[in-house]
Amino acid sequence: MLDVWSFSQNGYREEDIVTNGNRFLTGNGYMGFRGTMDEWGRPQLAAVNLAGVYDQNGDKWREPVNAPNGLFARLMVNGEIAALGLAESLEHRQTIDFRRGVHSRDTLFSSVRIQSERFVSMAEPHLLCSRLVFHFQQDASAELLCGIDTDIWDINGPHLFDFTYKTEPVLLAEARTGELKIPVAAAQRVTTDFPYEETREVTENGVFRRIRFDAKAEQVYTVTLTVAIFTGLDTHDPGKAALTLCDESGSYQACLTAHEAEWDKIWRRSAIELRGGDEAARAMNASLYHLHSIAPRHADSLSVPARGLSGQTYKGAVFWDSEIFLFPVFVHTEPELAKTLLRYRIATLPGALRKAAEYGYRGAFYPWESQEGGAEGCTDYNVTDVFTHRPVRTYFRDKQIHISGDIAYALWKYYEVTGDDSLLKEGGAEVILQCARFFLSRAHCRMDRDKAELLDVIGPDEYHERVNNNAFTNQMAAHCMSRALVLTEHFKKRDPAFINALLQTLDYEKDIPLLKAASEKLRPAFPEGKLVEQFDGYFSLEDCSLETVRSRVLDEREYWGTNHGVAAHTQIIKQADVIALMALFPTLFSDETVERNWRYYEPRTEHGSSLSACMYALTACRFNRPDLAWEHFVKTAAIDLTGGGKHWAGEIYIGGTHPAANGGAWMIAALGFAGLSVQNGEITLNPRLPEQIQSLRFPVTVRGKQVTVTVTHEGFEIE
Amino acid sequence: MLDVWSFSQNGYREEDIVTNGNRFLTGNGYMGFRGTMDEWGRPQLAAVNLAGVYDQNGDKWREPVNAPNGLFARLMVNGEIAALGLAESLEHRQTIDFRRGVHSRDTLFSSVRIQSERFVSMAEPHLLCSRLVFHFQQDASAELLCGIDTDIWDINGPHLFDFTYKTEPVLLAEARTGELKIPVAAAQRVTTDFPYEETREVTENGVFRRIRFDAKAEQVYTVTLTVAIFTGLDTHDPGKAALTLCDESGSYQACLTAHEAEWDKIWRRSAIELRGGDEAARAMNASLYHLHSIAPRHADSLSVPARGLSGQTYKGAVFWDSEIFLFPVFVHTEPELAKTLLRYRIATLPGALRKAAEYGYRGAFYPWESQEGGAEGCTDYNVTDVFTHRPVRTYFRDKQIHISGDIAYALWKYYEVTGDDSLLKEGGAEVILQCARFFLSRAHCRMDRDKAELLDVIGPDEYHERVNNNAFTNQMAAHCMSRALVLTEHFKKRDPAFINALLQTLDYEKDIPLLKAASEKLRPAFPEGKLVEQFDGYFSLEDCSLETVRSRVLDEREYWGTNHGVAAHTQIIKQADVIALMALFPTLFSDETVERNWRYYEPRTEHGSSLSACMYALTACRFNRPDLAWEHFVKTAAIDLTGGGKHWAGEIYIGGTHPAANGGAWMIAALGFAGLSVQNGEITLNPRLPEQIQSLRFPVTVRGKQVTVTVTHEGFEIE
């Protein structure tokens, strides 16, 4: 019987190194440790990816910093290396335990069996632990090289410079980032259950111990590594903090117990018990495992990169994924985490104001790819052409303006679901007002018509750049403008002093009447039962099949969008766009309208983004066709088990884990299949269970109270 | 000493076939005959290109139709072919006589010398004549195959179908175009000065005579061919008309005399006598020769394709070249021809109204590439990518909106120069009003600002697509709007019945106040002495040298524009844009402002279009630096002698003659070097002669009176 709480792979194949690094990832929101072997290094993409620490080397893309790897441990037996991929392995198995957040491996070489497990502590954000157990096949002379490997994986590095090392009392490596000179420190403590001789050494690749011992067959040798990581963003003296934590943390078992207790709490707040297929149940668990592994529980104000903490792809940047795909699961299960994500946007408002001004607009234009302090990480050249190897001008940075509306949408949603307007008062209202002002200045009116337009934008479907009046964007902008007006009215009643001061500070009073006019002139009309055109002229584009477009592809890595892409001038779209609009604004569309649009757009959607399937699944549940949702659910939930998703955009590697799909899987199960909706503190359920599922059971937190929801084909229950 | 009235080339090289077909072209506006040998056919691109007759085959580009070649004549001597390129030639010389409009060749083969001359009659639009003279080297048995070759060159053909032939009394070939079933007929009469035997035959390639005779050395044999071409656009029965013309036209010499007399009249109205370098004088003559060869003197309402009548390149379409580059020479020398060009736009207004409506705008949006009846010949995919061989979406068709302004500009200029408002009353006013209405509906206002914008356009510099507020386009549009207001006022005084009826017919009264507001809000500000930014953000683009951009080119045929082009995101521009604005609106800019902008933009200009150099030369004269203009003048005037200009846009052949450069050469000489300006019937001159020129002498027609202008370094004279 399938264990729905773990995933294992037997055997070793070199071509799985990249994918396994992602699917066997462990993390705690502060850092992510790729699913690599203890003895691996840069060539196998071993990495300790740090959340929120960025560095730019020269004119290469800015990206998050990987810390030195303090869990490095490589065994030599009689002078022969025992390392996966470098020596022949007779058996090999790698496992990730979702419930406990523990990674393990079990590898039999001809000379020795190596079993190890590791975790990134959910109880202590700065702590990494591993335990290695060696079973020698014959008596042998053994040497374990373990320490802090500073020769680490980087896409656009190096990022760490000016290394200094200590070998006593424990190993310590300190360095600074190149751009902002942020100090980064890693300390490593070793314990064994056997006597040994050792030397400690500093090389150009780090600081290490050589532990030599005469090993006996039939005896078991255990080594535990305790590693502490700190940066200058955490403390004034990261080196000292790392040494202290190494010194003060308890035994491996004690640390593990504390870690497991935290994971247990997490699962009790959010696990979805899915009865039906074990494969689906495991995929659901895997999705939530990956999401929780990277949630910024340690921080007050931080968000989640598009590829989580699985590496430096997508520049470690925060996208709209956070507000539209991750925010829902958190606001319904751990609202304090939803708040942490939104506080990141409040804190980075100055960057958004700067970006708007840079383009000649007013208000807040949030970065498409937000890096530290709200700096825009997205460049004007985000794809490399596979035919000419030249950078291609893309318009994600300057035209994907719906981002500001997405953030306002989530800020308002937080208030709607929690009934708590404190976040609005703590900066959220200012963000919404500034986003509305941005759309006001970005909108145009034709000289001879009384209709507003948003011209030259990119909607969620990025294959069609520079379009006019994208329905999703126009609605998101009109919504943002009307939320600005609504929140003004709200606080004029509840806290006039607050809102009047804010309006005055922002010199906003004269924008109010403009906003009133613009929000009405911009709001798209959605006639009942009609197809919604994705943007002006979409229906006039070539209406060919996905297969036709695919048949025109000359290089599997070529990008389908931009002016030259094979999809750009057809009706084939990358991901849900009109359907995302319908998923996010359910009250604007009848079930019939949703179904008609779904049936039009679904066959025309490549689902080339992991953000797509969940929107289609949610809307299929809406018109009571969960059977149409099922395949999308499975694909979404399993994405980080199967290693699915695109790996290349032009010549740029974009692989990693998929937090948005992870959040999307929860959305499909809870908001789609169970039909969960929270309004004014009231839970409603409208079950649309597919036949593959017998029941769903999951906790929901509403206004500080946790309830458990059970949904079956017969009905539902709220405890 | 160089003959400034002719151009010859000695020797034969296969690679010159394409270029020589252009530079030795003969034509009369009704048709153009490529500069090929009598014995050549489709492989050597022999063509009789018809003005204004278009056909589309399948989904290939619509293009002008080539008539069957009635001047085909191929000699066999003792069973051996005597054809250039197919038999060895001992001597060969090809000549074009600019003054008489006569093409000649003189080729010595081992067996025979062939001398021939031909002309496309300037006296009778439908007539083509050639005379062949054979000098045999030894007595020989000779066979001349001559007739109507229907196996003709086509780029996107075939275009002629359903051929029928007659062999008596003269040869006749009739066919119909595929799309509109327009009949096309060619008849051929032969006369000789020697007895012969003949057979007449119809083959799959046309209808022919085989003329056999026993040739004596030292005797001269002369054959003349008289060909008549008619189409269904000329007459109900083109076959009959062709036979009649063949029958009634006089001897070769009589036809030639009439032809020469017409050329003489043309030169007396427009020749520019340039004293100084013979090369420059010849280039000037060549330019005007090519321009006059294709001017539509036979028509009331017709314009000139971008590559004249040299073939099917650029789809035989009419561009802004006609109004901005050809119109000036005609309005100053043969105003009735200027009127013919503009009547073409008046007649094709319905097509422009349809095009505007197609894009959701009001008023008249003229085709970027105008074909018959004002149909838009420009497609959405105007370039083929050299790396993928896929069509590339270009935006010339939908975004190059200045075309409507250019037409209004010329219509108004016609009135300014001639003082004649009859053309405005005959439809010109309606065109200007509808163009102004188009710009009104195309302009936008930001919701929070009182400034109008023209967004998402292409200016004259086509390397930068989809830009905002191109200065040239905004000014052209604002000018068009203000002309609409000015002409309304003009006719309210002069002919209120006319204008009131027109405004009522067009339901225009309510647009007048909108136009007043919009033309002011749109008009760009041009601060004294400041650089004018070509479009929003131009100065922020990469500022690299032309050499840098060139160094990035991977394939010499790759297109530099569109989103992927090497120039698109740099400040390197294809052709004059801000400088064209300054050339066309001289009163808006001080000499200092022009010079400052010239010195900025000139090094950043590729001059990748033959429309560029003339604008730079004109403006250099403006700030009294004719030395800077000189090189541009020579390049412009000589373009069809040297075979200059680009031959490829992506994988599309774009070679041919360059009417716009021909017109540009006149503009530089007359408007630039002589500083000619006509206002209210008054000629003013402001000579800026470069040191390479001693004097310029040329006729100008002002309000029906022809005067001769002489300009020297000492001063000027008007006779």
Tab-separated table of N, CA and C in Angstrom, chain A residues 230-338:
chain	number	residue	atom	x	y	z
A	230	PHE	N	23.576	32.075	9.934
A	230	PHE	CA	23.064	33.422	10.213
A	230	PHE	C	23.599	34.384	9.153
A	231	THR	N	22.840	35.457	8.956
A	231	THR	CA	23.340	36.513	8.060
A	231	THR	C	23.221	37.849	8.771
A	232	GLY	N	23.786	38.843	8.143
A	232	GLY	CA	23.723	40.201	8.676
A	232	GLY	C	22.315	40.772	8.688
A	233	LEU	N	21.377	40.123	7.995
A	233	LEU	CA	19.994	40.585	8.063
A	233	LEU	C	19.325	40.121	9.349
A	234	ASP	N	19.964	39.108	10.034
A	234	ASP	CA	19.378	38.563	11.263
A	234	ASP	C	19.987	39.193	12.506
A	235	THR	N	21.256	39.489	12.432
A	235	THR	CA	21.984	39.870	13.636
A	235	THR	C	23.239	40.633	13.246
A	236	HIS	N	23.747	41.360	14.204
A	236	HIS	CA	24.936	42.161	13.943
A	236	HIS	C	26.174	41.302	13.706
A	237	ASP	N	26.252	40.196	14.441
A	237	ASP	CA	27.448	39.348	14.345
A	237	ASP	C	27.037	37.918	14.030
A	238	PRO	N	26.826	37.611	12.759
A	238	PRO	CA	26.337	36.284	12.392
A	238	PRO	C	27.267	35.154	12.832
A	239	GLY	N	28.578	35.417	12.807
A	239	GLY	CA	29.530	34.374	13.199
A	239	GLY	C	29.319	33.962	14.645
A	240	LYS	N	29.206	34.978	15.467
A	240	LYS	CA	29.009	34.695	16.895
A	240	LYS	C	27.685	33.977	17.126
A	241	ALA	N	26.642	34.439	16.437
A	241	ALA	CA	25.329	33.823	16.603
A	241	ALA	C	25.365	32.363	16.176
A	242	ALA	N	26.078	32.093	15.091
A	242	ALA	CA	26.156	30.715	14.602
A	242	ALA	C	26.893	29.839	15.601
A	243	LEU	N	27.998	30.335	16.138
A	243	LEU	CA	28.749	29.566	17.134
A	243	LEU	C	27.891	29.299	18.363
A	244	THR	N	27.190	30.319	18.814
A	244	THR	CA	26.363	30.170	20.007
A	244	THR	C	25.284	29.117	19.794
A	245	LEU	N	24.604	29.208	18.623
A	245	LEU	CA	23.526	28.241	18.374
A	245	LEU	C	24.081	26.829	18.294
A	246	CYS	N	25.246	26.667	17.636
A	246	CYS	CA	25.881	25.342	17.561
A	246	CYS	C	26.150	24.811	18.960
A	247	ASP	N	26.626	25.705	19.781
A	247	ASP	CA	27.002	25.335	21.149
A	247	ASP	C	25.788	24.956	21.975
A	248	GLU	N	24.732	25.719	21.823
A	248	GLU	CA	23.598	25.579	22.738
A	248	GLU	C	22.532	24.611	22.271
A	249	SER	N	22.544	24.259	20.990
A	249	SER	CA	21.478	23.358	20.540
A	249	SER	C	21.739	21.976	21.111
A	250	GLY	N	20.662	21.279	21.357
A	250	GLY	CA	20.766	19.998	22.026
A	250	GLY	C	21.202	18.889	21.101
A	251	SER	N	20.932	17.675	21.507
A	251	SER	CA	21.320	16.501	20.742
A	251	SER	C	20.524	16.462	19.440
A	252	TYR	N	20.995	15.634	18.530
A	252	TYR	CA	20.284	15.449	17.271
A	252	TYR	C	18.848	15.058	17.542
A	253	GLN	N	18.680	14.098	18.488
A	253	GLN	CA	17.323	13.598	18.750
A	253	GLN	C	16.441	14.693	19.334
A	254	ALA	N	17.025	15.493	20.207
A	254	ALA	CA	16.243	16.573	20.827
A	254	ALA	C	15.817	17.589	19.772
A	255	CYS	N	16.749	17.918	18.891
A	255	CYS	CA	16.411	18.872	17.815
A	255	CYS	C	15.341	18.293	16.910
A	256	LEU	N	15.467	17.017	16.588
A	256	LEU	CA	14.498	16.363	15.704
A	256	LEU	C	13.110	16.369	16.329
A	257	THR	N	13.060	16.084	17.636
A	257	THR	CA	11.765	16.048	18.323
A	257	THR	C	11.081	17.410	18.280
A	258	ALA	N	11.852	18.448	18.519
A	258	ALA	CA	11.277	19.798	18.476
A	258	ALA	C	10.787	20.124	17.062
A	259	HIS	N	11.594	19.734	16.096
A	259	HIS	CA	11.254	19.947	14.674
A	259	HIS	C	9.952	19.233	14.312
A	260	GLU	N	9.845	17.965	14.720
A	260	GLU	CA	8.651	17.186	14.398
A	260	GLU	C	7.406	17.764	15.064
A	261	ALA	N	7.587	18.311	16.241
A	261	ALA	CA	6.446	18.896	16.958
A	261	ALA	C	5.900	20.099	16.190
A	262	GLU	N	6.818	20.860	15.628
A	262	GLU	CA	6.357	22.018	14.845
A	262	GLU	C	5.620	21.582	13.585
A	263	TRP	N	6.175	20.580	12.909
A	263	TRP	CA	5.503	20.072	11.709
A	263	TRP	C	4.115	19.530	12.073
A	264	ASP	N	4.055	18.924	13.214
A	264	ASP	CA	2.762	18.382	13.646
A	264	ASP	C	1.735	19.504	13.795
A	265	LYS	N	2.171	20.606	14.395
A	265	LYS	CA	1.262	21.757	14.546
A	265	LYS	C	0.805	22.264	13.179
A	266	ILE	N	1.766	22.321	12.272
A	266	ILE	CA	1.430	22.824	10.930
A	266	ILE	C	0.357	21.959	10.288
A	267	TRP	N	0.608	20.637	10.377
A	267	TRP	CA	-0.355	19.745	9.712
A	267	TRP	C	-1.727	19.822	10.366
A	268	ARG	N	-1.715	20.019	11.704
A	268	ARG	CA	-3.013	20.087	12.362
A	268	ARG	C	-3.798	21.326	11.946
A	269	ARG	N	-3.093	22.309	11.448
A	269	ARG	CA	-3.818	23.512	11.014
A	269	ARG	C	-4.237	23.458	9.540
A	270	SER	N	-3.634	22.566	8.775
A	270	SER	CA	-3.902	22.702	7.331
A	270	SER	C	-3.975	21.409	6.527
A	271	ALA	N	-3.692	20.255	7.124
A	271	ALA	CA	-3.660	19.028	6.313
A	271	ALA	C	-5.025	18.756	5.687
A	272	ILE	N	-4.983	18.297	4.466
A	272	ILE	CA	-6.227	17.883	3.811
A	272	ILE	C	-6.231	16.371	3.709
A	273	GLU	N	-7.167	15.754	4.437
A	273	GLU	CA	-7.282	14.302	4.386
A	273	GLU	C	-8.203	13.952	3.224
A	274	LEU	N	-7.605	13.349	2.224
A	274	LEU	CA	-8.336	13.064	0.993
A	274	LEU	C	-8.532	11.563	0.910
A	275	ARG	N	-9.759	11.105	0.975
A	275	ARG	CA	-10.021	9.670	0.843
A	275	ARG	C	-10.434	9.377	-0.579
A	276	GLY	N	-9.758	8.422	-1.133
A	276	GLY	CA	-9.992	8.070	-2.538
A	276	GLY	C	-8.690	7.502	-3.036
A	277	GLY	N	-8.135	8.053	-4.067
A	277	GLY	CA	-6.878	7.529	-4.572
A	277	GLY	C	-5.713	7.883	-3.668
A	278	ASP	N	-4.854	6.907	-3.387
A	278	ASP	CA	-3.663	7.181	-2.585
A	278	ASP	C	-2.698	8.105	-3.326
A	279	GLU	N	-2.632	7.924	-4.630
A	279	GLU	CA	-1.746	8.789	-5.425
A	279	GLU	C	-2.140	10.253	-5.240
A	280	ALA	N	-3.443	10.512	-5.318
A	280	ALA	CA	-3.917	11.884	-5.181
A	280	ALA	C	-3.682	12.388	-3.766
A	281	ALA	N	-3.919	11.512	-2.782
A	281	ALA	CA	-3.711	11.917	-1.387
A	281	ALA	C	-2.245	12.257	-1.157
A	282	ARG	N	-1.361	11.437	-1.716
A	282	ARG	CA	0.057	11.716	-1.535
A	282	ARG	C	0.453	13.011	-2.244
A	283	ALA	N	-0.096	13.217	-3.442
A	283	ALA	CA	0.232	14.444	-4.164
A	283	ALA	C	-0.243	15.663	-3.368
A	284	MET	N	-1.412	15.563	-2.770
A	284	MET	CA	-1.940	16.661	-1.949
A	284	MET	C	-0.982	16.945	-0.791
A	285	ASN	N	-0.525	15.852	-0.123
A	285	ASN	CA	0.407	16.021	0.998
A	285	ASN	C	1.737	16.618	0.524
A	286	ALA	N	2.196	16.138	-0.615
A	286	ALA	CA	3.463	16.656	-1.151
A	286	ALA	C	3.341	18.151	-1.415
A	287	SER	N	2.206	18.550	-2.004
A	287	SER	CA	1.999	19.965	-2.315
A	287	SER	C	2.072	20.810	-1.049
A	288	LEU	N	1.320	20.389	-0.024
A	288	LEU	CA	1.310	21.197	1.201
A	288	LEU	C	2.661	21.123	1.908
A	289	TYR	N	3.326	19.964	1.819
A	289	TYR	CA	4.663	19.858	2.401
A	289	TYR	C	5.592	20.907	1.801
A	290	HIS	N	5.581	20.988	0.460
A	290	HIS	CA	6.485	21.937	-0.199
A	290	HIS	C	6.123	23.379	0.155
A	291	LEU	N	4.825	23.626	0.250
A	291	LEU	CA	4.399	24.982	0.571
A	291	LEU	C	4.848	25.372	1.985
A	292	HIS	N	4.642	24.461	2.929
A	292	HIS	CA	4.995	24.774	4.315
A	292	HIS	C	6.506	24.860	4.503
A	293	SER	N	7.241	24.115	3.694
A	293	SER	CA	8.704	24.128	3.826
A	293	SER	C	9.316	25.491	3.533
A	294	ILE	N	8.548	26.309	2.819
A	294	ILE	CA	9.119	27.581	2.402
A	294	ILE	C	8.342	28.768	2.942
A	295	ALA	N	7.305	28.497	3.733
A	295	ALA	CA	6.503	29.611	4.259
A	295	ALA	C	7.324	30.391	5.280
A	296	PRO	N	7.280	31.711	5.202
A	296	PRO	CA	8.174	32.530	6.039
A	296	PRO	C	7.653	32.682	7.470
A	297	ARG	N	7.604	31.560	8.191
A	297	ARG	CA	7.075	31.592	9.563
A	297	ARG	C	7.999	32.346	10.515
A	298	HIS	N	9.264	32.439	10.149
A	298	HIS	CA	10.238	33.080	11.041
A	298	HIS	C	10.186	34.591	10.945
A	299	ALA	N	9.466	35.111	9.946
A	299	ALA	CA	9.561	36.547	9.659
A	299	ALA	C	8.238	37.254	9.913
A	300	ASP	N	8.298	38.568	10.049
A	300	ASP	CA	7.099	39.398	10.170
A	300	ASP	C	6.619	39.857	8.812
A	301	SER	N	7.565	40.026	7.917
A	301	SER	CA	7.275	40.677	6.652
A	301	SER	C	8.188	40.078	5.601
A	302	LEU	N	7.678	39.086	4.933
A	302	LEU	CA	8.479	38.416	3.913
A	302	LEU	C	7.518	37.649	3.028
A	303	SER	N	7.915	37.443	1.789
A	303	SER	CA	7.056	36.674	0.904
A	303	SER	C	7.825	35.497	0.326
A	304	VAL	N	7.224	34.819	-0.628
A	304	VAL	CA	7.755	33.544	-1.104
A	304	VAL	C	8.152	33.670	-2.572
A	305	PRO	N	9.367	33.288	-2.896
A	305	PRO	CA	9.793	33.332	-4.300
A	305	PRO	C	9.026	32.316	-5.163
A	306	ALA	N	9.020	32.568	-6.459
A	306	ALA	CA	8.231	31.754	-7.384
A	306	ALA	C	8.685	30.303	-7.416
A	307	ARG	N	9.935	30.054	-7.150
A	307	ARG	CA	10.416	28.676	-7.095
A	307	ARG	C	10.819	28.317	-5.664
A	308	GLY	N	10.149	28.978	-4.722
A	308	GLY	CA	10.377	28.665	-3.325
A	308	GLY	C	11.823	28.879	-2.946
A	309	LEU	N	12.353	27.922	-2.177
A	309	LEU	CA	13.756	27.995	-1.771
A	309	LEU	C	14.536	26.866	-2.423
A	310	SER	N	14.124	26.522	-3.660
A	310	SER	CA	14.761	25.390	-4.326
A	310	SER	C	15.971	25.810	-5.143
A	311	GLY	N	16.244	27.094	-5.189
A	311	GLY	CA	17.422	27.511	-5.929
A	311	GLY	C	17.305	28.958	-6.344
A	312	GLN	N	18.081	29.301	-7.338
A	312	GLN	CA	18.169	30.702	-7.737
A	312	GLN	C	17.363	31.007	-8.992
A	313	THR	N	16.614	30.008	-9.482
A	313	THR	CA	15.828	30.249	-10.691
A	313	THR	C	14.794	31.327	-10.432
A	314	TYR	N	14.386	31.994	-11.519
A	314	TYR	CA	13.479	33.152	-11.424
A	314	TYR	C	14.017	34.182	-10.436
A	315	LYS	N	15.349	34.160	-10.253
A	315	LYS	CA	16.017	35.216	-9.479
A	315	LYS	C	15.584	35.271	-8.022
A	316	GLY	N	14.948	34.209	-7.555
A	316	GLY	CA	14.481	34.231	-6.167
A	316	GLY	C	13.453	35.310	-5.919
A	317	ALA	N	12.785	35.726	-6.979
A	317	ALA	CA	11.905	36.892	-6.856
A	317	ALA	C	10.482	36.490	-6.491
A	318	VAL	N	9.767	37.463	-5.911
A	318	VAL	CA	8.375	37.296	-5.501
A	318	VAL	C	7.487	37.820	-6.628
A	319	PHE	N	6.561	36.990	-7.084
A	319	PHE	CA	5.654	37.330	-8.181
A	319	PHE	C	4.229	37.465	-7.633
A	320	TRP	N	3.267	37.663	-8.549
A	320	TRP	CA	1.855	37.702	-8.147
A	320	TRP	C	1.396	36.367	-7.585
A	321	ASP	N	2.188	35.319	-7.813
A	321	ASP	CA	1.900	34.021	-7.226
A	321	ASP	C	1.547	34.148	-5.743
A	322	SER	N	2.292	34.998	-5.037
A	322	SER	CA	2.111	35.114	-3.595
A	322	SER	C	0.696	35.542	-3.234
A	323	GLU	N	0.187	36.551	-3.930
A	323	GLU	CA	-1.120	37.092	-3.564
A	323	GLU	C	-2.268	36.249	-4.107
A	324	ILE	N	-2.078	35.679	-5.309
A	324	ILE	CA	-3.211	35.021	-5.960
A	324	ILE	C	-3.223	33.510	-5.718
A	325	PHE	N	-2.080	32.904	-5.514
A	325	PHE	CA	-2.030	31.452	-5.408
A	325	PHE	C	-1.612	30.937	-4.030
A	326	LEU	N	-0.855	31.727	-3.277
A	326	LEU	CA	-0.413	31.275	-1.954
A	326	LEU	C	-1.263	31.884	-0.847
A	327	PHE	N	-1.631	33.123	-1.035
A	327	PHE	CA	-2.396	33.831	-0.030
A	327	PHE	C	-3.675	33.081	0.384
A	328	PRO	N	-4.439	32.488	-0.568
A	328	PRO	CA	-5.701	31.844	-0.157
A	328	PRO	C	-5.512	30.732	0.873
A	329	VAL	N	-4.552	29.840	0.662
A	329	VAL	CA	-4.391	28.755	1.629
A	329	VAL	C	-4.036	29.327	3.003
A	330	PHE	N	-3.183	30.311	3.035
A	330	PHE	CA	-2.770	30.851	4.334
A	330	PHE	C	-3.888	31.642	5.000
A	331	VAL	N	-4.617	32.438	4.225
A	331	VAL	CA	-5.653	33.259	4.869
A	331	VAL	C	-6.747	32.383	5.472
A	332	HIS	N	-6.883	31.166	4.916
A	332	HIS	CA	-7.908	30.254	5.447
A	332	HIS	C	-7.381	29.282	6.484
A	333	THR	N	-6.062	29.193	6.634
A	333	THR	CA	-5.533	28.216	7.592
A	333	THR	C	-4.572	28.841	8.599
A	334	GLU	N	-3.742	29.747	8.173
A	334	GLU	CA	-2.801	30.424	9.070
A	334	GLU	C	-2.784	31.902	8.708
A	335	PRO	N	-3.830	32.645	9.093
A	335	PRO	CA	-3.942	34.040	8.639
A	335	PRO	C	-2.727	34.886	9.002
A	336	GLU	N	-2.002	34.529	10.068
A	336	GLU	CA	-0.828	35.314	10.422
A	336	GLU	C	0.241	35.220	9.331
A	337	LEU	N	0.271	34.073	8.614
A	337	LEU	CA	1.200	33.942	7.493
A	337	LEU	C	0.738	34.775	6.300
A	338	ALA	N	-0.581	34.788	6.090
A	338	ALA	CA	-1.120	35.639	5.014
A	338	ALA	C	-0.717	37.091	5.274
